[in-house]
């Protein structure tokens, strides 16, 4: 009899000192081999509401300091917010380019350089506007004994996705987006086409 492989699995944890503070990093893997991590800070009880941020990988923004998106800025703000609050969790999901992958994201960037917006570029390449999945978040939060969350996001759809997974989201907290001349059109597109909750006056 063949044992069915679990869809997601917790792997291990270790101390992760950062310039923001001392976190613990927790590793998770999907049956496909895709790896994800969670960073936790501080302590909480099972009944506590824990601040969290779900951050999809963005190599260009997170590691290469690109200003054509708001990803790297939001990653840093989330880590700092968690430390300032005294506890929290950042779920770092390996979903580059809204799920299309790094090289396809570069292709999409090339199309954006010719005048398309981020949604049009993804669709031109044959992808949906957003292919990300948040299914693993439930396992990650259960493993960390987090039962109620305050979600740091400008994307109300992300809140709805977590609630559909049975995660109790008590509140949505906006997160600074780091507006620049290079990402202004990108943020405007996220507001108008993807439902993100930015102040429309930012784009005037």
mmCIF file of C-alpha atoms in Angstrom:
data_model
loop_
_atom_site.group_PDB
_atom_site.id
_atom_site.type_symbol
_atom_site.label_atom_id
_atom_site.label_comp_id
_atom_site.label_asym_id
_atom_site.label_seq_id
_atom_site.Cartn_x
_atom_site.Cartn_y
_atom_site.Cartn_z
ATOM 1 C CA UNK A 1 0.000 0.000 0.000
ATOM 2 C CA UNK A 2 1.420 3.367 -1.055
ATOM 3 C CA UNK A 3 1.420 6.122 1.546
ATOM 4 C CA UNK A 4 0.087 9.372 0.134
ATOM 5 C CA UNK A 5 2.671 12.142 0.328
ATOM 6 C CA UNK A 6 1.406 15.207 2.240
ATOM 7 C CA UNK A 7 0.793 18.259 0.089
ATOM 8 C CA UNK A 8 2.842 20.455 2.419
ATOM 9 C CA UNK A 9 5.348 19.612 5.118
ATOM 10 C CA UNK A 10 7.183 21.442 7.896
ATOM 11 C CA UNK A 11 10.958 20.810 7.736
ATOM 12 C CA UNK A 12 12.983 22.631 10.399
ATOM 13 C CA UNK A 13 13.604 25.901 12.297
ATOM 14 C CA UNK A 14 16.684 27.923 13.218
ATOM 15 C CA UNK A 15 17.683 31.285 14.669
ATOM 16 C CA UNK A 16 17.937 34.073 12.097
ATOM 17 C CA UNK A 17 19.493 37.319 13.361
ATOM 18 C CA UNK A 18 18.736 40.261 11.048
ATOM 19 C CA UNK A 19 19.368 43.999 11.075
ATOM 20 C CA UNK A 20 15.778 44.397 12.266
ATOM 21 C CA UNK A 21 16.050 41.943 15.157
ATOM 22 C CA UNK A 22 16.468 38.273 16.022
ATOM 23 C CA UNK A 23 13.918 36.155 14.168
ATOM 24 C CA UNK A 24 13.402 32.400 13.911
ATOM 25 C CA UNK A 25 13.214 30.995 10.384
ATOM 26 C CA UNK A 26 10.965 27.992 9.702
ATOM 27 C CA UNK A 27 11.199 25.909 6.529
ATOM 28 C CA UNK A 28 8.316 24.302 4.653
ATOM 29 C CA UNK A 29 8.175 22.287 1.432
ATOM 30 C CA UNK A 30 5.434 21.318 -0.995
ATOM 31 C CA UNK A 31 5.137 17.855 -2.518
ATOM 32 C CA UNK A 32 6.308 19.478 -5.785
ATOM 33 C CA UNK A 33 9.594 20.428 -4.085
ATOM 34 C CA UNK A 34 8.828 24.150 -3.888
ATOM 35 C CA UNK A 35 10.222 25.613 -0.661
ATOM 36 C CA UNK A 36 8.815 28.422 1.503
ATOM 37 C CA UNK A 37 9.826 30.004 4.815
ATOM 38 C CA UNK A 38 8.216 31.793 7.742
ATOM 39 C CA UNK A 39 10.003 34.274 9.985
ATOM 40 C CA UNK A 40 8.651 34.547 13.523
ATOM 41 C CA UNK A 41 9.489 37.110 16.172
ATOM 42 C CA UNK A 42 8.570 37.213 19.847
ATOM 43 C CA UNK A 43 6.094 35.096 21.774
ATOM 44 C CA UNK A 44 2.301 34.761 21.844
ATOM 45 C CA UNK A 45 -0.472 32.663 23.306
ATOM 46 C CA UNK A 46 -2.883 30.590 21.167
ATOM 47 C CA UNK A 47 -5.685 33.095 21.823
ATOM 48 C CA UNK A 48 -3.613 36.165 20.826
ATOM 49 C CA UNK A 49 -4.119 38.124 17.613
ATOM 50 C CA UNK A 50 -0.742 37.969 15.870
ATOM 51 C CA UNK A 51 0.431 40.551 13.287
ATOM 52 C CA UNK A 52 1.425 38.832 10.049
ATOM 53 C CA UNK A 53 2.565 39.711 6.554
ATOM 54 C CA UNK A 54 2.306 37.353 3.576
ATOM 55 C CA UNK A 55 5.058 38.294 1.150
ATOM 56 C CA UNK A 56 5.500 36.687 -2.254
ATOM 57 C CA UNK A 57 9.098 36.416 -3.403
ATOM 58 C CA UNK A 58 10.395 39.247 -5.593
ATOM 59 C CA UNK A 59 14.084 38.791 -6.340
ATOM 60 C CA UNK A 60 14.351 42.101 -8.164
ATOM 61 C CA UNK A 61 12.686 44.093 -5.396
ATOM 62 C CA UNK A 62 13.716 42.116 -2.301
ATOM 63 C CA UNK A 63 17.356 41.437 -3.155
ATOM 64 C CA UNK A 64 18.308 43.670 -6.099
ATOM 65 C CA UNK A 65 16.688 46.881 -4.777
ATOM 66 C CA UNK A 66 14.456 47.517 -7.801
ATOM 67 C CA UNK A 67 12.185 50.561 -7.496
ATOM 68 C CA UNK A 68 9.809 49.539 -10.275
ATOM 69 C CA UNK A 69 7.703 47.676 -7.696
ATOM 70 C CA UNK A 70 6.924 48.148 -3.991
ATOM 71 C CA UNK A 71 7.996 44.660 -2.876
ATOM 72 C CA UNK A 72 11.370 45.309 -1.263
ATOM 73 C CA UNK A 73 10.084 48.367 0.557
ATOM 74 C CA UNK A 74 7.084 46.473 1.932
ATOM 75 C CA UNK A 75 9.261 43.533 3.016
ATOM 76 C CA UNK A 76 11.449 45.829 5.101
ATOM 77 C CA UNK A 77 8.472 47.723 6.517
ATOM 78 C CA UNK A 78 6.774 44.468 7.504
ATOM 79 C CA UNK A 79 9.827 43.176 9.373
ATOM 80 C CA UNK A 80 10.239 46.506 11.141
ATOM 81 C CA UNK A 81 6.524 46.642 12.016
ATOM 82 C CA UNK A 82 6.693 43.145 13.521
ATOM 83 C CA UNK A 83 9.670 44.086 15.682
ATOM 84 C CA UNK A 84 8.004 47.352 16.734
ATOM 85 C CA UNK A 85 4.871 45.440 17.792
ATOM 86 C CA UNK A 86 6.936 42.960 19.800
ATOM 87 C CA UNK A 87 5.806 39.840 17.945
ATOM 88 C CA UNK A 88 4.606 38.630 14.583
ATOM 89 C CA UNK A 89 5.147 36.412 11.578
ATOM 90 C CA UNK A 90 6.234 36.995 7.994
ATOM 91 C CA UNK A 91 5.278 34.227 5.570
ATOM 92 C CA UNK A 92 7.678 34.334 2.616
ATOM 93 C CA UNK A 93 6.181 32.444 -0.323
ATOM 94 C CA UNK A 94 8.294 31.472 -3.326
ATOM 95 C CA UNK A 95 5.893 32.840 -5.946
ATOM 96 C CA UNK A 96 8.040 35.081 -8.107
ATOM 97 C CA UNK A 97 6.229 37.448 -10.444
ATOM 98 C CA UNK A 98 2.734 36.733 -9.052
ATOM 99 C CA UNK A 99 3.377 33.069 -9.738
ATOM 100 C CA UNK A 100 4.790 33.254 -13.297
ATOM 101 C CA UNK A 101 8.473 32.839 -12.359
ATOM 102 C CA UNK A 102 11.535 35.055 -12.580
ATOM 103 C CA UNK A 103 12.304 34.787 -16.298
ATOM 104 C CA UNK A 104 8.690 35.297 -17.299
ATOM 105 C CA UNK A 105 8.607 38.302 -14.981
ATOM 106 C CA UNK A 106 11.566 39.749 -16.879
ATOM 107 C CA UNK A 107 9.684 39.122 -20.122
ATOM 108 C CA UNK A 108 6.700 40.921 -18.602
ATOM 109 C CA UNK A 109 8.954 43.809 -17.581
ATOM 110 C CA UNK A 110 10.138 44.050 -21.189
ATOM 111 C CA UNK A 111 6.528 44.330 -22.348
ATOM 112 C CA UNK A 112 5.880 46.969 -19.696
ATOM 113 C CA UNK A 113 8.842 48.932 -21.064
ATOM 114 C CA UNK A 114 6.968 49.096 -24.379
ATOM 115 C CA UNK A 115 3.830 50.524 -22.756
ATOM 116 C CA UNK A 116 1.804 47.646 -21.292
ATOM 117 C CA UNK A 117 0.807 47.614 -17.648
ATOM 118 C CA UNK A 118 1.587 44.665 -15.353
ATOM 119 C CA UNK A 119 -1.779 42.960 -15.933
ATOM 120 C CA UNK A 120 -1.664 43.395 -19.724
ATOM 121 C CA UNK A 121 1.895 42.038 -19.835
ATOM 122 C CA UNK A 122 1.036 38.901 -17.872
ATOM 123 C CA UNK A 123 -2.017 38.242 -20.019
ATOM 124 C CA UNK A 124 -0.044 38.856 -23.224
ATOM 125 C CA UNK A 125 2.340 36.092 -22.112
ATOM 126 C CA UNK A 126 -0.611 33.745 -21.622
ATOM 127 C CA UNK A 127 -0.944 33.987 -17.840
ATOM 128 C CA UNK A 128 -3.694 35.175 -15.543
ATOM 129 C CA UNK A 129 -3.084 38.519 -13.867
ATOM 130 C CA UNK A 130 -2.286 36.737 -10.574
ATOM 131 C CA UNK A 131 -1.422 33.034 -10.228
ATOM 132 C CA UNK A 132 -0.461 33.044 -6.563
ATOM 133 C CA UNK A 133 -1.802 30.485 -4.085
ATOM 134 C CA UNK A 134 -2.006 30.935 -0.327
ATOM 135 C CA UNK A 135 -2.968 27.350 0.573
ATOM 136 C CA UNK A 136 0.272 26.653 2.450
ATOM 137 C CA UNK A 137 -0.341 29.615 4.780
ATOM 138 C CA UNK A 138 -2.738 27.540 6.876
ATOM 139 C CA UNK A 139 -0.108 24.888 7.624
ATOM 140 C CA UNK A 140 2.523 27.536 8.328
ATOM 141 C CA UNK A 141 0.330 29.394 10.809
ATOM 142 C CA UNK A 142 -0.908 26.173 12.449
ATOM 143 C CA UNK A 143 2.706 25.053 12.906
ATOM 144 C CA UNK A 144 3.506 28.354 14.625
ATOM 145 C CA UNK A 145 0.392 28.105 16.821
ATOM 146 C CA UNK A 146 -1.154 31.226 15.309
ATOM 147 C CA UNK A 147 -4.959 31.106 15.368
ATOM 148 C CA UNK A 148 -5.959 34.748 14.841
ATOM 149 C CA UNK A 149 -4.147 37.274 12.680
ATOM 150 C CA UNK A 150 -3.954 40.962 11.948
ATOM 151 C CA UNK A 151 -2.958 41.017 8.285
ATOM 152 C CA UNK A 152 -0.549 43.654 6.969
ATOM 153 C CA UNK A 153 -1.596 44.187 3.347
ATOM 154 C CA UNK A 154 -3.017 46.675 0.884
ATOM 155 C CA UNK A 155 -4.769 43.827 -0.934
ATOM 156 C CA UNK A 156 -8.269 42.992 0.397
ATOM 157 C CA UNK A 157 -8.355 39.887 -1.833
ATOM 158 C CA UNK A 158 -5.514 38.401 0.201
ATOM 159 C CA UNK A 159 -7.628 38.793 3.325
ATOM 160 C CA UNK A 160 -10.510 36.983 1.633
ATOM 161 C CA UNK A 161 -8.199 34.175 0.467
ATOM 162 C CA UNK A 162 -7.048 33.528 4.038
ATOM 163 C CA UNK A 163 -10.576 33.551 5.401
ATOM 164 C CA UNK A 164 -11.569 30.933 2.803
ATOM 165 C CA UNK A 165 -8.771 28.730 4.191
ATOM 166 C CA UNK A 166 -10.281 28.978 7.670
ATOM 167 C CA UNK A 167 -7.795 31.531 8.987
ATOM 168 C CA UNK A 168 -9.388 34.033 11.383
ATOM 169 C CA UNK A 169 -8.397 37.489 10.098
ATOM 170 C CA UNK A 170 -9.486 40.018 12.705
ATOM 171 C CA UNK A 171 -8.267 43.118 10.857
ATOM 172 C CA UNK A 172 -6.434 44.364 7.789
ATOM 173 C CA UNK A 173 -3.684 46.900 8.394
ATOM 174 C CA UNK A 174 -2.353 48.944 5.443
ATOM 175 C CA UNK A 175 1.383 48.773 4.846
ATOM 176 C CA UNK A 176 3.570 51.537 3.428
ATOM 177 C CA UNK A 177 4.206 51.027 -0.272
ATOM 178 C CA UNK A 178 7.243 53.211 -1.022
ATOM 179 C CA UNK A 179 5.856 55.289 -3.909
ATOM 180 C CA UNK A 180 8.532 56.193 -6.487
ATOM 181 C CA UNK A 181 8.463 57.665 -9.983
ATOM 182 C CA UNK A 182 9.275 54.175 -11.290
ATOM 183 C CA UNK A 183 6.463 52.294 -9.525
ATOM 184 C CA UNK A 184 3.713 54.915 -9.635
ATOM 185 C CA UNK A 185 2.050 53.414 -12.737
ATOM 186 C CA UNK A 186 2.446 49.898 -11.298
ATOM 187 C CA UNK A 187 0.684 50.892 -8.070
ATOM 188 C CA UNK A 188 -2.027 52.663 -10.052
ATOM 189 C CA UNK A 189 -2.631 49.456 -12.028
ATOM 190 C CA UNK A 190 -2.803 47.392 -8.829
ATOM 191 C CA UNK A 191 -5.435 49.807 -7.530
ATOM 192 C CA UNK A 192 -7.577 49.950 -10.666
ATOM 193 C CA UNK A 193 -7.289 46.349 -11.915
ATOM 194 C CA UNK A 194 -6.315 44.207 -8.920
ATOM 195 C CA UNK A 195 -8.345 45.859 -6.178
ATOM 196 C CA UNK A 196 -5.521 47.111 -3.973
ATOM 197 C CA UNK A 197 -6.540 49.746 -1.439
ATOM 198 C CA UNK A 198 -4.309 52.689 -2.283
ATOM 199 C CA UNK A 199 -5.353 56.320 -1.999
ATOM 200 C CA UNK A 200 -6.228 57.394 -5.594
ATOM 201 C CA UNK A 201 -4.846 60.862 -4.860
ATOM 202 C CA UNK A 202 -1.351 59.325 -4.904
ATOM 203 C CA UNK A 203 -1.554 58.967 -8.660
ATOM 204 C CA UNK A 204 -2.596 62.487 -9.597
#
